[in-house]
């Protein structure tokens, strides 16, 4: 009489698990996720460091060097962390949607790292936006505003091309609307403006008043 004991079946069982974990279908997406997250981290450090350094040195006049250094590292670290997390989450969500959409077993389409369907990018981007950029911090707010401006510019380009205006004329119309709006808002309700933008506008358009009052010289 022969019976299979748990100990005799364990090696094959764990061997099967090992084959699953080390299979290309899992190792390739994991490599893609890690590389994408690392790319987001390194890119944010390269992009944010000179910006944070310049803005801190120009506008943080009341801080000592240690305080300025801490402000710079906080801005760079926050940006790098958020972008790395978003990149990782975006790819992970794409992979999950890929598995759901493409099927299972032999019919599974290999994961290329890109959305299998156009709407997958919308879902994955939204998930990252909710989990990462949805936390209101100074860095997240700045990045979201930056992207908003780029999205609106892209939409304007698309609309100008479809309407027959062409990019040069469409850009001129967009410039008129943007600068008319920002100057009107600055003069009528500056408290509603983003702090960095308002501070920049005051540096340019209120300096003459400070000079006339004797509080500052060129």
Short mmCIF file of C-alpha atoms in Angstrom, two decimals:
data_model
loop_
_atom_site.label_atom_id
_atom_site.label_comp_id
_atom_site.label_asym_id
_atom_site.label_seq_id
_atom_site.Cartn_x
_atom_site.Cartn_y
_atom_site.Cartn_z
CA UNK A 1 0.00 0.00 0.00
CA UNK A 2 1.49 3.32 -1.04
CA UNK A 3 0.40 6.75 0.08
CA UNK A 4 1.87 10.11 -0.65
CA UNK A 5 2.84 12.01 2.45
CA UNK A 6 2.96 15.82 2.64
CA UNK A 7 6.75 15.66 2.96
CA UNK A 8 7.13 13.65 -0.26
CA UNK A 9 4.99 16.10 -2.24
CA UNK A 10 6.58 19.25 -0.84
CA UNK A 11 9.68 19.34 -3.08
CA UNK A 12 7.70 19.18 -6.31
CA UNK A 13 5.20 21.65 -4.93
CA UNK A 14 7.84 24.24 -4.02
CA UNK A 15 9.68 23.55 -7.26
CA UNK A 16 6.51 24.43 -9.14
CA UNK A 17 6.20 27.67 -7.15
CA UNK A 18 9.81 28.51 -7.92
CA UNK A 19 9.20 27.95 -11.63
CA UNK A 20 6.22 30.31 -11.49
CA UNK A 21 8.12 33.05 -9.71
CA UNK A 22 11.18 32.81 -11.95
CA UNK A 23 9.19 32.52 -15.17
CA UNK A 24 9.70 35.24 -17.79
CA UNK A 25 6.08 36.35 -17.48
CA UNK A 26 6.79 37.56 -13.93
CA UNK A 27 10.46 38.48 -14.07
CA UNK A 28 10.13 40.74 -17.11
CA UNK A 29 7.28 42.88 -15.64
CA UNK A 30 9.11 43.09 -12.29
CA UNK A 31 12.23 44.35 -14.06
CA UNK A 32 10.11 46.86 -15.98
CA UNK A 33 8.49 48.12 -12.78
CA UNK A 34 11.78 48.53 -10.94
CA UNK A 35 13.54 50.22 -13.84
CA UNK A 36 10.63 52.60 -14.37
CA UNK A 37 10.56 53.56 -10.69
CA UNK A 38 14.32 54.11 -10.67
CA UNK A 39 14.10 56.20 -13.83
CA UNK A 40 11.47 58.39 -12.19
CA UNK A 41 13.67 58.83 -9.13
CA UNK A 42 16.80 59.79 -11.05
CA UNK A 43 14.96 62.08 -13.45
CA UNK A 44 13.30 63.98 -10.61
CA UNK A 45 16.65 64.49 -8.86
CA UNK A 46 18.25 65.84 -12.05
CA UNK A 47 15.29 68.07 -12.82
CA UNK A 48 14.47 69.38 -9.35
CA UNK A 49 17.93 70.02 -7.91
CA UNK A 50 18.90 73.06 -10.02
CA UNK A 51 15.35 74.46 -9.81
CA UNK A 52 15.18 74.12 -6.02
CA UNK A 53 18.69 75.53 -5.65
CA UNK A 54 17.93 78.58 -7.79
CA UNK A 55 14.53 79.35 -6.26
CA UNK A 56 15.83 78.93 -2.71
CA UNK A 57 18.82 81.19 -3.25
CA UNK A 58 16.70 83.86 -4.95
CA UNK A 59 13.67 83.99 -2.69
CA UNK A 60 14.66 82.55 0.72
CA UNK A 61 16.64 85.56 1.85
CA UNK A 62 15.78 85.24 5.52
CA UNK A 63 17.19 81.70 5.86
CA UNK A 64 20.67 80.65 6.86
CA UNK A 65 22.63 78.16 4.78
CA UNK A 66 21.52 75.14 6.81
CA UNK A 67 17.87 76.07 6.45
CA UNK A 68 18.33 76.60 2.72
CA UNK A 69 20.01 73.21 2.36
CA UNK A 70 17.18 71.50 4.25
CA UNK A 71 14.61 73.23 2.06
CA UNK A 72 16.39 72.14 -1.11
CA UNK A 73 16.76 68.51 -0.01
CA UNK A 74 13.12 68.39 1.08
CA UNK A 75 11.93 69.68 -2.30
CA UNK A 76 14.20 67.33 -4.26
CA UNK A 77 13.40 64.32 -2.07
CA UNK A 78 9.66 64.94 -2.21
CA UNK A 79 9.66 65.27 -5.99
CA UNK A 80 11.85 62.19 -6.47
CA UNK A 81 9.74 60.06 -4.14
CA UNK A 82 6.46 61.07 -5.77
CA UNK A 83 7.66 60.58 -9.33
CA UNK A 84 9.28 57.23 -8.56
CA UNK A 85 6.10 55.97 -6.85
CA UNK A 86 3.88 57.20 -9.63
CA UNK A 87 6.05 55.59 -12.30
CA UNK A 88 6.03 52.28 -10.41
CA UNK A 89 2.27 52.38 -9.76
CA UNK A 90 1.55 53.35 -13.37
CA UNK A 91 3.46 50.37 -14.77
CA UNK A 92 2.05 48.01 -12.16
CA UNK A 93 -1.50 49.09 -13.00
CA UNK A 94 -0.81 48.68 -16.70
CA UNK A 95 0.40 45.15 -16.04
CA UNK A 96 -2.68 44.31 -13.97
CA UNK A 97 -4.94 45.64 -16.73
CA UNK A 98 -2.87 43.74 -19.26
CA UNK A 99 -3.46 40.47 -17.41
CA UNK A 100 -7.19 41.11 -17.15
CA UNK A 101 -7.56 42.11 -20.80
CA UNK A 102 -5.21 39.80 -22.67
CA UNK A 103 -6.39 36.48 -21.24
CA UNK A 104 -4.63 33.67 -19.42
CA UNK A 105 -2.47 30.66 -20.15
CA UNK A 106 -1.17 30.18 -23.69
CA UNK A 107 -3.34 33.05 -24.94
CA UNK A 108 -1.59 35.56 -22.67
CA UNK A 109 -0.06 38.35 -24.75
CA UNK A 110 3.49 39.24 -23.57
CA UNK A 111 3.65 42.47 -21.57
CA UNK A 112 5.50 45.14 -23.56
CA UNK A 113 5.46 47.78 -20.83
CA UNK A 114 2.93 49.87 -22.72
CA UNK A 115 -0.88 49.97 -22.49
CA UNK A 116 -2.60 47.17 -24.33
CA UNK A 117 -5.66 49.38 -24.82
CA UNK A 118 -5.67 53.22 -25.02
CA UNK A 119 -7.96 53.56 -22.01
CA UNK A 120 -5.51 51.60 -19.86
CA UNK A 121 -3.28 54.68 -19.72
CA UNK A 122 -6.19 56.75 -18.43
CA UNK A 123 -6.93 54.28 -15.66
CA UNK A 124 -3.29 53.76 -14.69
CA UNK A 125 -2.57 57.49 -14.70
CA UNK A 126 -5.65 58.15 -12.61
CA UNK A 127 -4.66 55.52 -10.05
CA UNK A 128 -1.22 57.09 -9.69
CA UNK A 129 -2.75 60.56 -9.49
CA UNK A 130 -5.06 59.47 -6.68
CA UNK A 131 -2.49 57.53 -4.66
CA UNK A 132 0.56 59.79 -5.13
CA UNK A 133 -0.21 63.27 -6.40
CA UNK A 134 -3.53 63.51 -4.57
CA UNK A 135 -1.68 64.28 -1.33
CA UNK A 136 -1.52 68.08 -1.14
CA UNK A 137 2.10 69.09 -0.67
CA UNK A 138 4.02 72.05 -2.10
CA UNK A 139 5.92 69.81 -4.52
CA UNK A 140 2.88 67.81 -5.65
CA UNK A 141 0.96 71.04 -6.16
CA UNK A 142 3.72 72.52 -8.32
CA UNK A 143 4.04 69.39 -10.43
CA UNK A 144 0.28 69.16 -10.94
CA UNK A 145 0.13 72.81 -12.00
CA UNK A 146 3.02 72.22 -14.39
CA UNK A 147 1.24 69.26 -15.96
CA UNK A 148 -2.03 71.16 -16.12
CA UNK A 149 -0.37 73.90 -18.17
CA UNK A 150 1.18 71.33 -20.51
CA UNK A 151 -2.11 69.47 -20.93
CA UNK A 152 -3.94 72.71 -21.76
CA UNK A 153 -1.19 73.66 -24.22
CA UNK A 154 -1.44 70.27 -25.88
CA UNK A 155 -5.21 70.58 -26.07
CA UNK A 156 -4.85 74.02 -27.63
CA UNK A 157 -2.44 72.64 -30.23
CA UNK A 158 -4.84 69.86 -31.05
CA UNK A 159 -7.81 72.22 -31.34
CA UNK A 160 -5.92 74.76 -33.45
CA UNK A 161 -4.91 72.02 -35.86
CA UNK A 162 -8.41 70.67 -36.17
CA UNK A 163 -10.00 74.12 -36.51
CA UNK A 164 -7.67 75.16 -39.30
CA UNK A 165 -6.09 78.04 -37.38
CA UNK A 166 -2.66 76.47 -37.48
CA UNK A 167 -0.18 76.42 -34.60
CA UNK A 168 1.22 80.01 -34.93
CA UNK A 169 -2.20 81.66 -34.96
CA UNK A 170 -3.58 79.30 -32.35
CA UNK A 171 -0.59 80.04 -30.11
CA UNK A 172 -1.19 83.78 -30.44
CA UNK A 173 -4.81 83.38 -29.42
CA UNK A 174 -3.79 81.22 -26.43
CA UNK A 175 -1.16 83.80 -25.39
CA UNK A 176 -3.74 86.58 -25.44
CA UNK A 177 -6.14 84.57 -23.27
CA UNK A 178 -3.49 83.44 -20.79
CA UNK A 179 -1.81 86.81 -20.27
CA UNK A 180 -5.08 88.72 -20.15
CA UNK A 181 -6.39 86.31 -17.54
CA UNK A 182 -3.30 86.24 -15.34
CA UNK A 183 -2.91 90.03 -15.28
CA UNK A 184 -6.59 90.53 -14.52
CA UNK A 185 -6.40 88.01 -11.69
CA UNK A 186 -3.19 89.57 -10.35
CA UNK A 187 -4.74 93.02 -10.21
CA UNK A 188 -8.17 92.05 -8.91
CA UNK A 189 -7.68 88.98 -6.70
CA UNK A 190 -3.97 88.19 -6.10
CA UNK A 191 -4.74 86.18 -2.95
CA UNK A 192 -6.37 83.52 -5.14
CA UNK A 193 -3.18 82.99 -7.14
CA UNK A 194 -0.63 80.26 -6.55
CA UNK A 195 1.94 81.59 -4.05
CA UNK A 196 5.00 81.20 -6.28
CA UNK A 197 3.28 82.87 -9.23
CA UNK A 198 2.02 85.75 -7.13
CA UNK A 199 5.49 86.28 -5.64
CA UNK A 200 7.05 86.34 -9.11
CA UNK A 201 4.44 88.80 -10.36
CA UNK A 202 5.06 91.07 -7.38
CA UNK A 203 8.80 91.01 -8.07
CA UNK A 204 8.18 92.31 -11.59
CA UNK A 205 5.09 94.48 -11.38
CA UNK A 206 5.31 95.96 -7.87
CA UNK A 207 8.98 96.89 -7.76
CA UNK A 208 8.31 100.39 -9.10
CA UNK A 209 5.94 101.03 -6.19
CA UNK A 210 8.54 99.94 -3.64
CA UNK A 211 11.18 102.10 -5.29
CA UNK A 212 8.85 105.11 -5.34
CA UNK A 213 8.13 104.59 -1.65
CA UNK A 214 11.85 104.52 -0.90
CA UNK A 215 11.79 100.97 0.38
CA UNK A 216 13.95 99.40 -2.35
CA UNK A 217 16.39 100.45 -5.02
CA UNK A 218 17.34 98.78 -8.28
#
